[in-house]
Amino acid sequence: MRDVTLKLKSSFTVEVRGERPERFLNVAAAKGIYVSDVRRVAGGLRLRLSRAARRIMEKEMPQGLEMEPVREHGAPKVIRRFKKRYLLLGGAAMLTAALIGFSQFVWRVELSGGTQELQAEAAAFLEEQGIHPGILKSCINQNEIKREAILAMDDLMWLWVDLQGTTAYVRLADRRLPPESLATEPGNVIACETGVVEQLTVLDGKAVVGELETVEKGSVLISGIIPSDRIEEPIIRHARGSVIARVWRDKTEIIPKTIEKRNRTGEAKNIKSIKIKKFIVNFSLNSSILYPKYDRIRTKYRLGPVELINDEYAEVETETETVDTEAEAARAREEFEREILSSGAELISVTESRTDLGDRLELSMTAECLADIAIEMPM
């Protein structure tokens, strides 16, 4: 983050030349000055520092060293370049305003899920509701469209409009009734996870929850006990149905900031031995390993009860390598999203938070999605 800020602010790439240019870095560290992109060049060092840091170091320059600017970076340089180009600045302002206004509209509608016939029916319904390219995003009421669509289309189980940028992604699900249950024992439909009910379809039994109602894991959604007005005893059935709910799933990843990388030096030693049952006979005259760190590669050859063993000890050197935590966080998020989609749920959004634990980063992710939380359980 500090490097990004430095790139946006006015900064300079400079070359420090003279005797022992490392003294420049020592003085900068003592003054609390942040220096980046340090590398050696012929006769000295090339590095990058801010405008304010350059002024300080010009006054505090160690004796025998010279600092020469190579080039300037940052937004102030760009602003000065365009300062007197009023038409260009005005055009840029108008273009920015146009882009902001452009982004407030929906310019593409994409349908996914369901059969082609259902998608065609949904497209016609959305057109009737005014959901087409050119509509203001603020005019789209997702909950109202969902309710109207379910009432208008018999084959639709649920519909959701997800606005991303200037595209409206319309997700559909067929009203695919589950096969006739072979279970004859009484049973209820319960929630397999906590969520907010979005759509409830009862095939048998009596619903005990409604839309937009929060349900806990294990709570009854559709009861197999149906009260009757004609007889005193209730009717006992095997409840069946589907309950689409908005659920939130969490995952935490620990990302180390550094890893230890092992590199082989090319030095190796082989030790041969023979093993008969539990007894091992070593054939190497000198079996001591003097390498401080090594990898052992064992090869075995079995001849009946006899086992020939060759152990190769390869010397290694370790070095600490900095981990790209941003790339690792992106990888963890993609893996989390794949897990959500592979479970059959419909992913809506993912939020994340990060906690710095010193030598590692804790990444906490929460996915908001739509999933069928109904499972049948005997009473």
Short mmCIF file of C-alpha atoms in Angstrom, two decimals, residues 187-379:
data_model
loop_
_atom_site.label_atom_id
_atom_site.label_comp_id
_atom_site.label_asym_id
_atom_site.label_seq_id
_atom_site.Cartn_x
_atom_site.Cartn_y
_atom_site.Cartn_z
CA GLY A 187 -41.62 -37.04 8.24
CA ASN A 188 -40.91 -33.31 8.20
CA VAL A 189 -38.87 -31.06 5.95
CA ILE A 190 -36.21 -29.29 8.02
CA ALA A 191 -33.53 -26.68 7.34
CA CYS A 192 -29.99 -27.99 6.74
CA GLU A 193 -28.55 -24.51 7.40
CA THR A 194 -29.57 -21.10 8.72
CA GLY A 195 -31.01 -18.65 6.19
CA VAL A 196 -33.78 -16.29 5.11
CA VAL A 197 -36.57 -17.95 3.12
CA GLU A 198 -36.90 -16.56 -0.41
CA GLN A 199 -39.22 -19.11 -2.06
CA LEU A 200 -41.15 -22.05 -0.57
CA THR A 201 -42.79 -24.82 -2.59
CA VAL A 202 -44.92 -27.39 -0.67
CA LEU A 203 -45.53 -30.73 -2.36
CA ASP A 204 -46.97 -32.49 0.68
CA GLY A 205 -47.54 -31.38 4.24
CA LYS A 206 -48.11 -27.95 5.79
CA ALA A 207 -45.73 -24.99 5.59
CA VAL A 208 -44.80 -23.59 9.01
CA VAL A 209 -42.61 -20.73 7.73
CA GLY A 210 -43.16 -17.96 5.23
CA GLU A 211 -41.12 -15.91 2.76
CA LEU A 212 -38.55 -13.48 4.21
CA GLU A 213 -38.64 -15.39 7.50
CA THR A 214 -35.33 -16.28 9.16
CA VAL A 215 -34.97 -19.98 9.98
CA GLU A 216 -32.33 -21.75 12.04
CA LYS A 217 -30.52 -24.94 11.11
CA GLY A 218 -32.63 -27.94 12.15
CA SER A 219 -35.91 -26.02 12.39
CA VAL A 220 -39.05 -27.46 10.74
CA LEU A 221 -39.98 -25.81 7.44
CA ILE A 222 -42.79 -28.09 6.24
CA SER A 223 -44.59 -30.22 8.78
CA GLY A 224 -45.95 -33.70 8.13
CA ILE A 225 -48.69 -33.11 10.71
CA ILE A 226 -51.73 -31.54 9.01
CA PRO A 227 -54.64 -30.41 11.25
CA SER A 228 -58.08 -31.49 9.95
CA ASP A 229 -61.46 -29.82 10.41
CA ARG A 230 -63.33 -33.05 9.65
CA ILE A 231 -61.67 -35.42 12.12
CA GLU A 232 -60.28 -34.95 15.58
CA GLU A 233 -56.92 -36.53 14.86
CA PRO A 234 -54.49 -34.66 12.55
CA ILE A 235 -53.41 -36.19 9.25
CA ILE A 236 -49.87 -37.57 9.40
CA ARG A 237 -47.92 -37.41 6.13
CA HIS A 238 -44.37 -37.56 4.81
CA ALA A 239 -43.75 -33.87 4.14
CA ARG A 240 -41.99 -32.92 0.89
CA GLY A 241 -41.05 -29.67 -0.77
CA SER A 242 -38.35 -27.17 -1.75
CA VAL A 243 -37.21 -24.10 0.20
CA ILE A 244 -34.90 -21.61 -1.53
CA ALA A 245 -33.22 -19.41 1.08
CA ARG A 246 -30.61 -16.69 1.23
CA VAL A 247 -27.71 -18.12 3.23
CA TRP A 248 -24.28 -16.93 4.32
CA ARG A 249 -21.27 -19.23 4.34
CA ASP A 250 -17.93 -18.42 5.95
CA LYS A 251 -14.37 -19.54 5.34
CA THR A 252 -11.05 -18.47 6.87
CA GLU A 253 -7.62 -18.85 5.21
CA ILE A 254 -4.24 -18.28 6.86
CA ILE A 255 -1.69 -16.91 4.37
CA PRO A 256 2.00 -16.86 5.45
CA LYS A 257 3.92 -13.73 4.44
CA THR A 258 7.14 -15.68 3.83
CA ILE A 259 7.99 -19.27 2.96
CA GLU A 260 11.23 -21.20 3.22
CA LYS A 261 12.46 -22.31 -0.19
CA ARG A 262 14.85 -25.26 -0.42
CA ASN A 263 17.46 -25.27 -3.22
CA ARG A 264 19.80 -28.19 -3.88
CA THR A 265 23.47 -27.28 -4.10
CA GLY A 266 24.44 -30.27 -6.28
CA GLU A 267 26.34 -32.00 -3.48
CA ALA A 268 25.01 -35.50 -2.71
CA LYS A 269 26.01 -38.70 -0.93
CA ASN A 270 24.75 -42.27 -1.47
CA ILE A 271 24.49 -44.81 1.34
CA LYS A 272 23.67 -48.41 0.42
CA SER A 273 22.28 -50.98 2.82
CA ILE A 274 20.48 -54.30 2.90
CA LYS A 275 17.50 -55.16 5.07
CA ILE A 276 16.52 -58.70 6.09
CA LYS A 277 13.36 -58.67 8.18
CA LYS A 278 14.19 -56.18 10.99
CA PHE A 279 17.96 -56.25 10.57
CA ILE A 280 19.76 -53.61 8.47
CA VAL A 281 23.37 -53.96 7.29
CA ASN A 282 25.10 -50.79 6.06
CA PHE A 283 27.64 -51.25 3.20
CA SER A 284 28.99 -47.68 3.20
CA LEU A 285 32.31 -47.17 4.98
CA ASN A 286 31.43 -43.62 6.01
CA SER A 287 27.71 -43.19 6.63
CA SER A 288 27.89 -39.85 8.44
CA ILE A 289 26.05 -36.93 6.83
CA LEU A 290 27.81 -33.62 7.38
CA TYR A 291 25.32 -31.50 5.46
CA PRO A 292 23.43 -29.16 7.84
CA LYS A 293 20.30 -29.52 5.68
CA TYR A 294 19.48 -32.16 3.12
CA ASP A 295 16.76 -34.09 1.27
CA ARG A 296 16.71 -37.86 1.49
CA ILE A 297 15.61 -39.86 -1.57
CA ARG A 298 15.19 -43.56 -0.80
CA THR A 299 15.05 -46.28 -3.49
CA LYS A 300 14.12 -49.88 -2.59
CA TYR A 301 14.51 -53.15 -4.47
CA ARG A 302 12.90 -56.29 -3.02
CA LEU A 303 14.17 -59.79 -3.69
CA GLY A 304 12.02 -62.11 -1.63
CA PRO A 305 12.73 -61.48 2.08
CA VAL A 306 15.75 -59.32 1.19
CA GLU A 307 15.39 -55.59 0.56
CA LEU A 308 18.16 -53.55 -1.11
CA ILE A 309 18.10 -49.89 -0.09
CA ASN A 310 19.85 -46.90 -1.63
CA ASP A 311 19.57 -43.59 0.27
CA GLU A 312 20.66 -40.44 -1.55
CA TYR A 313 21.26 -37.42 0.68
CA ALA A 314 21.20 -34.21 -1.37
CA GLU A 315 22.49 -31.06 0.31
CA VAL A 316 20.09 -28.12 0.27
CA GLU A 317 20.29 -24.45 1.13
CA THR A 318 17.25 -22.56 2.33
CA GLU A 319 16.23 -19.02 1.57
CA THR A 320 13.28 -16.99 2.73
CA GLU A 321 10.96 -15.98 -0.07
CA THR A 322 8.30 -13.26 0.23
CA VAL A 323 4.79 -14.46 -0.59
CA ASP A 324 2.54 -12.37 -2.84
CA THR A 325 -0.32 -12.16 -0.33
CA GLU A 326 -2.61 -10.38 -2.82
CA ALA A 327 -2.26 -13.24 -5.32
CA GLU A 328 -2.78 -15.84 -2.58
CA ALA A 329 -5.88 -14.01 -1.34
CA ALA A 330 -7.29 -13.94 -4.89
CA ARG A 331 -6.59 -17.67 -5.25
CA ALA A 332 -8.33 -18.41 -1.93
CA ARG A 333 -11.36 -16.36 -2.98
CA GLU A 334 -11.63 -18.14 -6.36
CA GLU A 335 -11.41 -21.52 -4.63
CA PHE A 336 -14.12 -20.46 -2.14
CA GLU A 337 -16.40 -19.35 -4.99
CA ARG A 338 -15.87 -22.68 -6.78
CA GLU A 339 -16.82 -24.54 -3.59
CA ILE A 340 -20.06 -22.53 -3.35
CA LEU A 341 -20.99 -23.17 -6.99
CA SER A 342 -20.10 -26.89 -6.83
CA SER A 343 -22.49 -27.29 -3.87
CA GLY A 344 -25.38 -26.27 -6.14
CA ALA A 345 -25.90 -22.85 -4.54
CA GLU A 346 -26.28 -19.61 -6.50
CA LEU A 347 -23.51 -17.16 -5.54
CA ILE A 348 -24.61 -13.54 -5.07
CA SER A 349 -21.58 -11.83 -3.51
CA VAL A 350 -18.44 -12.40 -1.46
CA THR A 351 -17.13 -10.02 1.19
CA GLU A 352 -13.78 -10.36 2.90
CA SER A 353 -11.79 -8.91 5.79
CA ARG A 354 -8.10 -9.24 6.61
CA THR A 355 -6.26 -9.37 9.92
CA ASP A 356 -2.49 -8.88 10.09
CA LEU A 357 -1.05 -11.51 12.45
CA GLY A 358 2.56 -10.42 12.05
CA ASP A 359 4.17 -13.24 10.08
CA ARG A 360 0.91 -14.25 8.42
CA LEU A 361 -2.36 -12.82 7.14
CA GLU A 362 -5.79 -14.08 8.21
CA LEU A 363 -8.33 -13.83 5.38
CA SER A 364 -11.99 -14.15 6.47
CA MET A 365 -14.55 -14.54 3.65
CA THR A 366 -18.36 -14.53 3.76
CA ALA A 367 -20.41 -15.63 0.74
CA GLU A 368 -24.03 -14.60 0.29
CA CYS A 369 -25.89 -17.09 -1.88
CA LEU A 370 -29.22 -18.73 -2.70
CA ALA A 371 -29.56 -22.44 -1.87
CA ASP A 372 -32.20 -25.10 -1.34
CA ILE A 373 -31.97 -25.74 2.41
CA ALA A 374 -34.80 -28.31 2.60
CA ILE A 375 -34.06 -31.91 3.61
CA GLU A 376 -36.58 -34.62 4.49
CA MET A 377 -36.30 -36.20 7.94
CA PRO A 378 -38.47 -38.85 9.60
CA MET A 379 -40.36 -37.81 12.70
#
